[in-house]
Amino acid sequence: MAQFRLNGSKMLAVDLVGETIRALNGSMVAYDGQMTFKRQGMTGGEGLRGALKRRIAGEGMTLMEITGQGTVFLASEATEVTLVPLNGETLFVESESLLALDGRLQTGVQFTGLRGMGTGQGLATTKVEGQGMVAILSDGPAIALEVTPGTPLCVDPHAYVGHRGQLQQDVVTDVNWRTVLGQGSGESVQFRYQGHGLVYVQPAERGGGILEI
């Protein structure tokens, strides 16, 4: 099994003994031993149907396969790396926040509708499922916030990175939030999660501010 470990907070090291992982294209910064790199092409490892779904939904993700004996070091623009272990669960993550994953894990497309349109991330997000490790990226250290039954969690869409568990996600608007912050007219949009699971957020906002509709 490929061994994922952090080398500092902004670099991922993966020890391989003949295994295969998938990683963000262009994220390799160094390696030792014998490694082969193969770009996955237009299907991204999801087949033609998956590629077409991503094209229609505006969700972009380009991965490469890495196979070998040794250690490969991965990073992306000095952003923080967080390891997320999956044990038969499903992780939903913005494609721009996916750095690497165990080669045994399956990826797919999850349509998000208004949530994706509102954030400018497209109409879909990436889902990763199975048994293995996932490395995600965030602007600043990712924070895992627990959601429990009866206590919903609301998140600024620009700070959202991903989520896992038995969670229901919907979009809510809150005029009062914008009024308190003294911003212009319009309603703020928040993502609300209910159920039981973890939501990963970053201590920075994409696009620099609260979303309006």
mmCIF file with all atom_site columns, C-alpha atoms in Angstrom:
data_model
loop_
_atom_site.group_PDB
_atom_site.id
_atom_site.type_symbol
_atom_site.label_atom_id
_atom_site.label_alt_id
_atom_site.label_comp_id
_atom_site.label_asym_id
_atom_site.label_entity_id
_atom_site.label_seq_id
_atom_site.pdbx_PDB_ins_code
_atom_site.Cartn_x
_atom_site.Cartn_y
_atom_site.Cartn_z
_atom_site.occupancy
_atom_site.B_iso_or_equiv
_atom_site.pdbx_formal_charge
_atom_site.auth_seq_id
_atom_site.auth_comp_id
_atom_site.auth_asym_id
_atom_site.auth_atom_id
_atom_site.pdbx_PDB_model_num
ATOM 1   C CA . MET A 1 1   ? 0.000   0.000  0.000   1.00 0.00 ? 1   MET A CA 1
ATOM 2   C CA . ALA A 1 2   ? 1.323   3.451  -0.909  1.00 0.00 ? 2   ALA A CA 1
ATOM 3   C CA . GLN A 1 3   ? 2.336   5.389  2.205   1.00 0.00 ? 3   GLN A CA 1
ATOM 4   C CA . PHE A 1 4   ? 1.244   9.040  2.251   1.00 0.00 ? 4   PHE A CA 1
ATOM 5   C CA . ARG A 1 5   ? 3.037   11.379 4.684   1.00 0.00 ? 5   ARG A CA 1
ATOM 6   C CA . LEU A 1 6   ? 3.555   15.092 5.082   1.00 0.00 ? 6   LEU A CA 1
ATOM 7   C CA . ASN A 1 7   ? 7.011   16.580 4.583   1.00 0.00 ? 7   ASN A CA 1
ATOM 8   C CA . GLY A 1 8   ? 6.335   19.902 6.252   1.00 0.00 ? 8   GLY A CA 1
ATOM 9   C CA . SER A 1 9   ? 2.882   21.398 5.896   1.00 0.00 ? 9   SER A CA 1
ATOM 10  C CA . LYS A 1 10  ? 3.099   22.201 2.168   1.00 0.00 ? 10  LYS A CA 1
ATOM 11  C CA . MET A 1 11  ? 4.600   19.086 0.655   1.00 0.00 ? 11  MET A CA 1
ATOM 12  C CA . LEU A 1 12  ? 3.341   15.524 0.348   1.00 0.00 ? 12  LEU A CA 1
ATOM 13  C CA . ALA A 1 13  ? 5.717   12.563 0.275   1.00 0.00 ? 13  ALA A CA 1
ATOM 14  C CA . VAL A 1 14  ? 4.425   9.220  -1.008  1.00 0.00 ? 14  VAL A CA 1
ATOM 15  C CA . ASP A 1 15  ? 6.476   6.046  -0.561  1.00 0.00 ? 15  ASP A CA 1
ATOM 16  C CA . LEU A 1 16  ? 5.821   3.536  -3.340  1.00 0.00 ? 16  LEU A CA 1
ATOM 17  C CA . VAL A 1 17  ? 6.787   -0.117 -3.608  1.00 0.00 ? 17  VAL A CA 1
ATOM 18  C CA . GLY A 1 18  ? 5.347   -0.862 -7.027  1.00 0.00 ? 18  GLY A CA 1
ATOM 19  C CA . GLU A 1 19  ? 1.977   0.777  -6.332  1.00 0.00 ? 19  GLU A CA 1
ATOM 20  C CA . THR A 1 20  ? 0.227   3.433  -8.416  1.00 0.00 ? 20  THR A CA 1
ATOM 21  C CA . ILE A 1 21  ? -1.193  6.726  -7.208  1.00 0.00 ? 21  ILE A CA 1
ATOM 22  C CA . ARG A 1 22  ? -2.909  9.556  -9.047  1.00 0.00 ? 22  ARG A CA 1
ATOM 23  C CA . ALA A 1 23  ? -1.820  13.153 -8.565  1.00 0.00 ? 23  ALA A CA 1
ATOM 24  C CA . LEU A 1 24  ? -2.488  16.617 -9.905  1.00 0.00 ? 24  LEU A CA 1
ATOM 25  C CA . ASN A 1 25  ? -0.727  16.999 -13.238 1.00 0.00 ? 25  ASN A CA 1
ATOM 26  C CA . GLY A 1 26  ? 2.490   18.961 -12.787 1.00 0.00 ? 26  GLY A CA 1
ATOM 27  C CA . SER A 1 27  ? 2.572   18.606 -8.989  1.00 0.00 ? 27  SER A CA 1
ATOM 28  C CA . MET A 1 28  ? 5.755   16.486 -8.838  1.00 0.00 ? 28  MET A CA 1
ATOM 29  C CA . VAL A 1 29  ? 8.646   18.507 -7.394  1.00 0.00 ? 29  VAL A CA 1
ATOM 30  C CA . ALA A 1 30  ? 11.160  15.682 -6.774  1.00 0.00 ? 30  ALA A CA 1
ATOM 31  C CA . TYR A 1 31  ? 11.506  11.914 -6.498  1.00 0.00 ? 31  TYR A CA 1
ATOM 32  C CA . ASP A 1 32  ? 14.056  9.243  -5.691  1.00 0.00 ? 32  ASP A CA 1
ATOM 33  C CA . GLY A 1 33  ? 14.163  5.714  -7.002  1.00 0.00 ? 33  GLY A CA 1
ATOM 34  C CA . GLN A 1 34  ? 12.498  4.590  -10.229 1.00 0.00 ? 34  GLN A CA 1
ATOM 35  C CA . MET A 1 35  ? 9.245   6.359  -11.192 1.00 0.00 ? 35  MET A CA 1
ATOM 36  C CA . THR A 1 36  ? 7.065   6.484  -14.284 1.00 0.00 ? 36  THR A CA 1
ATOM 37  C CA . PHE A 1 37  ? 4.587   9.272  -14.949 1.00 0.00 ? 37  PHE A CA 1
ATOM 38  C CA . LYS A 1 38  ? 1.601   8.949  -17.243 1.00 0.00 ? 38  LYS A CA 1
ATOM 39  C CA . ARG A 1 39  ? -0.931  11.656 -17.952 1.00 0.00 ? 39  ARG A CA 1
ATOM 40  C CA . GLN A 1 40  ? -4.441  10.211 -17.855 1.00 0.00 ? 40  GLN A CA 1
ATOM 41  C CA . GLY A 1 41  ? -5.693  12.165 -20.870 1.00 0.00 ? 41  GLY A CA 1
ATOM 42  C CA . MET A 1 42  ? -9.211  13.420 -21.478 1.00 0.00 ? 42  MET A CA 1
ATOM 43  C CA . THR A 1 43  ? -10.957 10.699 -19.446 1.00 0.00 ? 43  THR A CA 1
ATOM 44  C CA . GLY A 1 44  ? -9.034  11.390 -16.229 1.00 0.00 ? 44  GLY A CA 1
ATOM 45  C CA . GLY A 1 45  ? -9.375  7.746  -15.212 1.00 0.00 ? 45  GLY A CA 1
ATOM 46  C CA . GLU A 1 46  ? -13.171 7.977  -15.152 1.00 0.00 ? 46  GLU A CA 1
ATOM 47  C CA . GLY A 1 47  ? -13.913 6.766  -18.667 1.00 0.00 ? 47  GLY A CA 1
ATOM 48  C CA . LEU A 1 48  ? -15.412 8.691  -21.549 1.00 0.00 ? 48  LEU A CA 1
ATOM 49  C CA . ARG A 1 49  ? -18.741 9.151  -19.770 1.00 0.00 ? 49  ARG A CA 1
ATOM 50  C CA . GLY A 1 50  ? -17.023 10.778 -16.793 1.00 0.00 ? 50  GLY A CA 1
ATOM 51  C CA . ALA A 1 51  ? -15.022 13.056 -19.073 1.00 0.00 ? 51  ALA A CA 1
ATOM 52  C CA . LEU A 1 52  ? -18.162 14.184 -20.869 1.00 0.00 ? 52  LEU A CA 1
ATOM 53  C CA . LYS A 1 53  ? -19.895 14.883 -17.539 1.00 0.00 ? 53  LYS A CA 1
ATOM 54  C CA . ARG A 1 54  ? -16.996 17.085 -16.468 1.00 0.00 ? 54  ARG A CA 1
ATOM 55  C CA . ARG A 1 55  ? -16.970 18.915 -19.783 1.00 0.00 ? 55  ARG A CA 1
ATOM 56  C CA . ILE A 1 56  ? -20.714 19.609 -19.594 1.00 0.00 ? 56  ILE A CA 1
ATOM 57  C CA . ALA A 1 57  ? -20.554 20.627 -15.933 1.00 0.00 ? 57  ALA A CA 1
ATOM 58  C CA . GLY A 1 58  ? -17.509 22.859 -16.313 1.00 0.00 ? 58  GLY A CA 1
ATOM 59  C CA . GLU A 1 59  ? -15.555 20.842 -13.752 1.00 0.00 ? 59  GLU A CA 1
ATOM 60  C CA . GLY A 1 60  ? -11.875 20.621 -14.636 1.00 0.00 ? 60  GLY A CA 1
ATOM 61  C CA . MET A 1 61  ? -9.429  18.091 -13.169 1.00 0.00 ? 61  MET A CA 1
ATOM 62  C CA . THR A 1 62  ? -6.253  16.804 -14.817 1.00 0.00 ? 62  THR A CA 1
ATOM 63  C CA . LEU A 1 63  ? -4.480  13.938 -13.065 1.00 0.00 ? 63  LEU A CA 1
ATOM 64  C CA . MET A 1 64  ? -1.421  11.825 -13.811 1.00 0.00 ? 64  MET A CA 1
ATOM 65  C CA . GLU A 1 65  ? -0.580  8.273  -12.781 1.00 0.00 ? 65  GLU A CA 1
ATOM 66  C CA . ILE A 1 66  ? 2.638   7.726  -10.837 1.00 0.00 ? 66  ILE A CA 1
ATOM 67  C CA . THR A 1 67  ? 4.032   4.199  -10.475 1.00 0.00 ? 67  THR A CA 1
ATOM 68  C CA . GLY A 1 68  ? 7.371   3.119  -9.083  1.00 0.00 ? 68  GLY A CA 1
ATOM 69  C CA . GLN A 1 69  ? 9.796   2.162  -6.369  1.00 0.00 ? 69  GLN A CA 1
ATOM 70  C CA . GLY A 1 70  ? 10.907  5.000  -4.119  1.00 0.00 ? 70  GLY A CA 1
ATOM 71  C CA . THR A 1 71  ? 9.505   8.275  -2.870  1.00 0.00 ? 71  THR A CA 1
ATOM 72  C CA . VAL A 1 72  ? 7.787   11.012 -4.852  1.00 0.00 ? 72  VAL A CA 1
ATOM 73  C CA . PHE A 1 73  ? 7.309   14.533 -3.495  1.00 0.00 ? 73  PHE A CA 1
ATOM 74  C CA . LEU A 1 74  ? 4.229   16.520 -4.524  1.00 0.00 ? 74  LEU A CA 1
ATOM 75  C CA . ALA A 1 75  ? 3.157   20.136 -3.970  1.00 0.00 ? 75  ALA A CA 1
ATOM 76  C CA . SER A 1 76  ? 1.131   22.896 -5.611  1.00 0.00 ? 76  SER A CA 1
ATOM 77  C CA . GLU A 1 77  ? 1.912   26.600 -5.347  1.00 0.00 ? 77  GLU A CA 1
ATOM 78  C CA . ALA A 1 78  ? 3.032   26.310 -1.699  1.00 0.00 ? 78  ALA A CA 1
ATOM 79  C CA . THR A 1 79  ? -0.520  25.630 -0.512  1.00 0.00 ? 79  THR A CA 1
ATOM 80  C CA . GLU A 1 80  ? -1.179  23.587 2.618   1.00 0.00 ? 80  GLU A CA 1
ATOM 81  C CA . VAL A 1 81  ? -1.655  19.820 2.364   1.00 0.00 ? 81  VAL A CA 1
ATOM 82  C CA . THR A 1 82  ? -4.050  17.789 4.511   1.00 0.00 ? 82  THR A CA 1
ATOM 83  C CA . LEU A 1 83  ? -4.380  13.998 4.539   1.00 0.00 ? 83  LEU A CA 1
ATOM 84  C CA . VAL A 1 84  ? -7.882  12.496 4.547   1.00 0.00 ? 84  VAL A CA 1
ATOM 85  C CA . PRO A 1 85  ? -8.162  8.718  5.103   1.00 0.00 ? 85  PRO A CA 1
ATOM 86  C CA . LEU A 1 86  ? -11.176 7.014  3.549   1.00 0.00 ? 86  LEU A CA 1
ATOM 87  C CA . ASN A 1 87  ? -12.514 3.696  4.796   1.00 0.00 ? 87  ASN A CA 1
ATOM 88  C CA . GLY A 1 88  ? -15.266 2.939  2.326   1.00 0.00 ? 88  GLY A CA 1
ATOM 89  C CA . GLU A 1 89  ? -16.527 6.527  2.584   1.00 0.00 ? 89  GLU A CA 1
ATOM 90  C CA . THR A 1 90  ? -17.089 9.202  -0.037  1.00 0.00 ? 90  THR A CA 1
ATOM 91  C CA . LEU A 1 91  ? -15.257 12.521 -0.012  1.00 0.00 ? 91  LEU A CA 1
ATOM 92  C CA . PHE A 1 92  ? -16.671 15.445 -1.995  1.00 0.00 ? 92  PHE A CA 1
ATOM 93  C CA . VAL A 1 93  ? -13.963 17.979 -2.844  1.00 0.00 ? 93  VAL A CA 1
ATOM 94  C CA . GLU A 1 94  ? -13.473 20.916 -5.178  1.00 0.00 ? 94  GLU A CA 1
ATOM 95  C CA . SER A 1 95  ? -11.311 19.710 -8.059  1.00 0.00 ? 95  SER A CA 1
ATOM 96  C CA . GLU A 1 96  ? -8.805  22.528 -7.535  1.00 0.00 ? 96  GLU A CA 1
ATOM 97  C CA . SER A 1 97  ? -8.278  21.247 -3.973  1.00 0.00 ? 97  SER A CA 1
ATOM 98  C CA . LEU A 1 98  ? -7.347  17.664 -4.943  1.00 0.00 ? 98  LEU A CA 1
ATOM 99  C CA . LEU A 1 99  ? -3.595  16.963 -4.875  1.00 0.00 ? 99  LEU A CA 1
ATOM 100 C CA . ALA A 1 100 ? -3.263  13.165 -4.842  1.00 0.00 ? 100 ALA A CA 1
ATOM 101 C CA . LEU A 1 101 ? -5.078  9.944  -4.068  1.00 0.00 ? 101 LEU A CA 1
ATOM 102 C CA . ASP A 1 102 ? -4.425  6.265  -3.693  1.00 0.00 ? 102 ASP A CA 1
ATOM 103 C CA . GLY A 1 103 ? -4.692  4.489  -7.042  1.00 0.00 ? 103 GLY A CA 1
ATOM 104 C CA . ARG A 1 104 ? -7.370  2.134  -5.664  1.00 0.00 ? 104 ARG A CA 1
ATOM 105 C CA . LEU A 1 105 ? -9.808  4.975  -5.050  1.00 0.00 ? 105 LEU A CA 1
ATOM 106 C CA . GLN A 1 106 ? -12.515 5.802  -7.564  1.00 0.00 ? 106 GLN A CA 1
ATOM 107 C CA . THR A 1 107 ? -13.308 9.340  -8.717  1.00 0.00 ? 107 THR A CA 1
ATOM 108 C CA . GLY A 1 108 ? -16.475 10.680 -10.269 1.00 0.00 ? 108 GLY A CA 1
ATOM 109 C CA . VAL A 1 109 ? -18.615 13.742 -10.810 1.00 0.00 ? 109 VAL A CA 1
ATOM 110 C CA . GLN A 1 110 ? -21.305 15.010 -8.454  1.00 0.00 ? 110 GLN A CA 1
ATOM 111 C CA . PHE A 1 111 ? -23.607 17.681 -9.868  1.00 0.00 ? 111 PHE A CA 1
ATOM 112 C CA . THR A 1 112 ? -24.136 20.555 -7.449  1.00 0.00 ? 112 THR A CA 1
ATOM 113 C CA . GLY A 1 113 ? -26.484 22.906 -9.293  1.00 0.00 ? 113 GLY A CA 1
ATOM 114 C CA . LEU A 1 114 ? -26.826 26.314 -7.670  1.00 0.00 ? 114 LEU A CA 1
ATOM 115 C CA . ARG A 1 115 ? -23.966 25.673 -5.245  1.00 0.00 ? 115 ARG A CA 1
ATOM 116 C CA . GLY A 1 116 ? -21.483 25.304 -8.079  1.00 0.00 ? 116 GLY A CA 1
ATOM 117 C CA . MET A 1 117 ? -22.932 28.162 -10.095 1.00 0.00 ? 117 MET A CA 1
ATOM 118 C CA . GLY A 1 118 ? -22.716 30.468 -7.111  1.00 0.00 ? 118 GLY A CA 1
ATOM 119 C CA . THR A 1 119 ? -19.071 29.789 -6.353  1.00 0.00 ? 119 THR A CA 1
ATOM 120 C CA . GLY A 1 120 ? -17.897 29.924 -9.934  1.00 0.00 ? 120 GLY A CA 1
ATOM 121 C CA . GLN A 1 121 ? -16.518 26.380 -9.599  1.00 0.00 ? 121 GLN A CA 1
ATOM 122 C CA . GLY A 1 122 ? -18.841 24.948 -12.253 1.00 0.00 ? 122 GLY A CA 1
ATOM 123 C CA . LEU A 1 123 ? -21.946 22.812 -11.922 1.00 0.00 ? 123 LEU A CA 1
ATOM 124 C CA . ALA A 1 124 ? -20.206 19.823 -10.365 1.00 0.00 ? 124 ALA A CA 1
ATOM 125 C CA . THR A 1 125 ? -17.635 18.787 -7.808  1.00 0.00 ? 125 THR A CA 1
ATOM 126 C CA . THR A 1 126 ? -15.369 15.749 -7.581  1.00 0.00 ? 126 THR A CA 1
ATOM 127 C CA . LYS A 1 127 ? -16.262 12.715 -5.492  1.00 0.00 ? 127 LYS A CA 1
ATOM 128 C CA . VAL A 1 128 ? -13.659 10.232 -4.275  1.00 0.00 ? 128 VAL A CA 1
ATOM 129 C CA . GLU A 1 129 ? -14.731 6.906  -2.793  1.00 0.00 ? 129 GLU A CA 1
ATOM 130 C CA . GLY A 1 130 ? -13.281 3.648  -1.558  1.00 0.00 ? 130 GLY A CA 1
ATOM 131 C CA . GLN A 1 131 ? -10.419 2.614  0.723   1.00 0.00 ? 131 GLN A CA 1
ATOM 132 C CA . GLY A 1 132 ? -7.244  4.681  0.748   1.00 0.00 ? 132 GLY A CA 1
ATOM 133 C CA . MET A 1 133 ? -5.667  8.060  1.371   1.00 0.00 ? 133 MET A CA 1
ATOM 134 C CA . VAL A 1 134 ? -6.489  11.403 -0.240  1.00 0.00 ? 134 VAL A CA 1
ATOM 135 C CA . ALA A 1 135 ? -4.352  14.553 -0.059  1.00 0.00 ? 135 ALA A CA 1
ATOM 136 C CA . ILE A 1 136 ? -6.212  17.841 -0.365  1.00 0.00 ? 136 ILE A CA 1
ATOM 137 C CA . LEU A 1 137 ? -4.995  21.415 -0.804  1.00 0.00 ? 137 LEU A CA 1
ATOM 138 C CA . SER A 1 138 ? -6.092  24.558 1.000   1.00 0.00 ? 138 SER A CA 1
ATOM 139 C CA . ASP A 1 139 ? -5.109  28.207 1.281   1.00 0.00 ? 139 ASP A CA 1
ATOM 140 C CA . GLY A 1 140 ? -3.877  28.028 4.861   1.00 0.00 ? 140 GLY A CA 1
ATOM 141 C CA . PRO A 1 141 ? -4.277  24.948 7.088   1.00 0.00 ? 141 PRO A CA 1
ATOM 142 C CA . ALA A 1 142 ? -7.547  23.114 6.402   1.00 0.00 ? 142 ALA A CA 1
ATOM 143 C CA . ILE A 1 143 ? -9.877  22.911 9.386   1.00 0.00 ? 143 ILE A CA 1
ATOM 144 C CA . ALA A 1 144 ? -12.219 19.925 9.834   1.00 0.00 ? 144 ALA A CA 1
ATOM 145 C CA . LEU A 1 145 ? -15.512 21.021 11.393  1.00 0.00 ? 145 LEU A CA 1
ATOM 146 C CA . GLU A 1 146 ? -17.782 18.298 12.749  1.00 0.00 ? 146 GLU A CA 1
ATOM 147 C CA . VAL A 1 147 ? -21.491 18.326 11.970  1.00 0.00 ? 147 VAL A CA 1
ATOM 148 C CA . THR A 1 148 ? -23.810 16.484 14.357  1.00 0.00 ? 148 THR A CA 1
ATOM 149 C CA . PRO A 1 149 ? -27.549 15.742 14.100  1.00 0.00 ? 149 PRO A CA 1
ATOM 150 C CA . GLY A 1 150 ? -29.642 18.714 15.160  1.00 0.00 ? 150 GLY A CA 1
ATOM 151 C CA . THR A 1 151 ? -26.758 21.176 14.823  1.00 0.00 ? 151 THR A CA 1
ATOM 152 C CA . PRO A 1 152 ? -26.423 22.310 11.195  1.00 0.00 ? 152 PRO A CA 1
ATOM 153 C CA . LEU A 1 153 ? -23.247 24.012 10.003  1.00 0.00 ? 153 LEU A CA 1
ATOM 154 C CA . CYS A 1 154 ? -23.237 27.000 7.617   1.00 0.00 ? 154 CYS A CA 1
ATOM 155 C CA . VAL A 1 155 ? -20.126 27.696 5.540   1.00 0.00 ? 155 VAL A CA 1
ATOM 156 C CA . ASP A 1 156 ? -19.026 30.559 3.308   1.00 0.00 ? 156 ASP A CA 1
ATOM 157 C CA . PRO A 1 157 ? -18.808 28.965 -0.164  1.00 0.00 ? 157 PRO A CA 1
ATOM 158 C CA . HIS A 1 158 ? -15.492 30.683 -0.862  1.00 0.00 ? 158 HIS A CA 1
ATOM 159 C CA . ALA A 1 159 ? -13.968 28.926 2.177   1.00 0.00 ? 159 ALA A CA 1
ATOM 160 C CA . TYR A 1 160 ? -15.366 25.453 1.383   1.00 0.00 ? 160 TYR A CA 1
ATOM 161 C CA . VAL A 1 161 ? -12.834 22.742 0.488   1.00 0.00 ? 161 VAL A CA 1
ATOM 162 C CA . GLY A 1 162 ? -14.713 19.448 0.847   1.00 0.00 ? 162 GLY A CA 1
ATOM 163 C CA . HIS A 1 163 ? -16.876 17.235 3.039   1.00 0.00 ? 163 HIS A CA 1
ATOM 164 C CA . ARG A 1 164 ? -17.486 13.599 3.938   1.00 0.00 ? 164 ARG A CA 1
ATOM 165 C CA . GLY A 1 165 ? -19.945 11.590 5.983   1.00 0.00 ? 165 GLY A CA 1
ATOM 166 C CA . GLN A 1 166 ? -23.719 11.346 6.029   1.00 0.00 ? 166 GLN A CA 1
ATOM 167 C CA . LEU A 1 167 ? -24.396 14.970 5.200   1.00 0.00 ? 167 LEU A CA 1
ATOM 168 C CA . GLN A 1 168 ? -27.177 16.768 3.398   1.00 0.00 ? 168 GLN A CA 1
ATOM 169 C CA . GLN A 1 169 ? -26.062 19.935 1.657   1.00 0.00 ? 169 GLN A CA 1
ATOM 170 C CA . ASP A 1 170 ? -28.246 22.838 0.604   1.00 0.00 ? 170 ASP A CA 1
ATOM 171 C CA . VAL A 1 171 ? -27.947 26.547 -0.145  1.00 0.00 ? 171 VAL A CA 1
ATOM 172 C CA . VAL A 1 172 ? -29.432 29.211 2.123   1.00 0.00 ? 172 VAL A CA 1
ATOM 173 C CA . THR A 1 173 ? -29.498 32.993 1.987   1.00 0.00 ? 173 THR A CA 1
ATOM 174 C CA . ASP A 1 174 ? -29.159 35.333 4.931   1.00 0.00 ? 174 ASP A CA 1
ATOM 175 C CA . VAL A 1 175 ? -29.851 39.053 4.524   1.00 0.00 ? 175 VAL A CA 1
ATOM 176 C CA . ASN A 1 176 ? -28.988 39.777 8.163   1.00 0.00 ? 176 ASN A CA 1
ATOM 177 C CA . TRP A 1 177 ? -25.452 38.443 7.793   1.00 0.00 ? 177 TRP A CA 1
ATOM 178 C CA . ARG A 1 178 ? -24.688 40.942 5.039   1.00 0.00 ? 178 ARG A CA 1
ATOM 179 C CA . THR A 1 179 ? -26.390 43.728 6.958   1.00 0.00 ? 179 THR A CA 1
ATOM 180 C CA . VAL A 1 180 ? -24.195 43.111 10.011  1.00 0.00 ? 180 VAL A CA 1
ATOM 181 C CA . LEU A 1 181 ? -21.056 43.198 7.880   1.00 0.00 ? 181 LEU A CA 1
ATOM 182 C CA . GLY A 1 182 ? -22.142 46.486 6.325   1.00 0.00 ? 182 GLY A CA 1
ATOM 183 C CA . GLN A 1 183 ? -21.835 45.312 2.746   1.00 0.00 ? 183 GLN A CA 1
ATOM 184 C CA . GLY A 1 184 ? -23.952 46.349 -0.214  1.00 0.00 ? 184 GLY A CA 1
ATOM 185 C CA . SER A 1 185 ? -27.422 45.284 -1.249  1.00 0.00 ? 185 SER A CA 1
ATOM 186 C CA . GLY A 1 186 ? -28.230 41.690 -2.048  1.00 0.00 ? 186 GLY A CA 1
ATOM 187 C CA . GLU A 1 187 ? -28.334 38.451 -0.101  1.00 0.00 ? 187 GLU A CA 1
ATOM 188 C CA . SER A 1 188 ? -25.390 36.392 1.142   1.00 0.00 ? 188 SER A CA 1
ATOM 189 C CA . VAL A 1 189 ? -25.249 32.740 0.137   1.00 0.00 ? 189 VAL A CA 1
ATOM 190 C CA . GLN A 1 190 ? -24.165 30.051 2.568   1.00 0.00 ? 190 GLN A CA 1
ATOM 191 C CA . PHE A 1 191 ? -23.813 26.284 2.297   1.00 0.00 ? 191 PHE A CA 1
ATOM 192 C CA . ARG A 1 192 ? -25.715 24.480 5.050   1.00 0.00 ? 192 ARG A CA 1
ATOM 193 C CA . TYR A 1 193 ? -24.802 20.954 6.121   1.00 0.00 ? 193 TYR A CA 1
ATOM 194 C CA . GLN A 1 194 ? -27.046 18.735 8.203   1.00 0.00 ? 194 GLN A CA 1
ATOM 195 C CA . GLY A 1 195 ? -26.521 15.204 9.473   1.00 0.00 ? 195 GLY A CA 1
ATOM 196 C CA . HIS A 1 196 ? -23.275 13.688 10.704  1.00 0.00 ? 196 HIS A CA 1
ATOM 197 C CA . GLY A 1 197 ? -19.842 14.163 9.159   1.00 0.00 ? 197 GLY A CA 1
ATOM 198 C CA . LEU A 1 198 ? -16.923 16.526 8.615   1.00 0.00 ? 198 LEU A CA 1
ATOM 199 C CA . VAL A 1 199 ? -16.691 19.680 6.519   1.00 0.00 ? 199 VAL A CA 1
ATOM 200 C CA . TYR A 1 200 ? -13.222 20.933 5.519   1.00 0.00 ? 200 TYR A CA 1
ATOM 201 C CA . VAL A 1 201 ? -12.806 24.695 5.278   1.00 0.00 ? 201 VAL A CA 1
ATOM 202 C CA . GLN A 1 202 ? -9.832  26.945 4.637   1.00 0.00 ? 202 GLN A CA 1
ATOM 203 C CA . PRO A 1 203 ? -8.973  30.154 6.548   1.00 0.00 ? 203 PRO A CA 1
ATOM 204 C CA . ALA A 1 204 ? -9.148  32.197 3.340   1.00 0.00 ? 204 ALA A CA 1
ATOM 205 C CA . GLU A 1 205 ? -11.778 32.977 0.737   1.00 0.00 ? 205 GLU A CA 1
ATOM 206 C CA . ARG A 1 206 ? -11.665 32.344 -2.994  1.00 0.00 ? 206 ARG A CA 1
ATOM 207 C CA . GLY A 1 207 ? -12.590 35.485 -4.832  1.00 0.00 ? 207 GLY A CA 1
ATOM 208 C CA . GLY A 1 208 ? -12.196 37.558 -1.680  1.00 0.00 ? 208 GLY A CA 1
ATOM 209 C CA . GLY A 1 209 ? -15.559 37.983 -0.110  1.00 0.00 ? 209 GLY A CA 1
ATOM 210 C CA . ILE A 1 210 ? -19.112 36.955 0.498   1.00 0.00 ? 210 ILE A CA 1
ATOM 211 C CA . LEU A 1 211 ? -21.119 35.697 -2.406  1.00 0.00 ? 211 LEU A CA 1
ATOM 212 C CA . GLU A 1 212 ? -24.187 37.627 -3.575  1.00 0.00 ? 212 GLU A CA 1
ATOM 213 C CA . ILE A 1 213 ? -27.200 36.563 -5.558  1.00 0.00 ? 213 ILE A CA 1
#
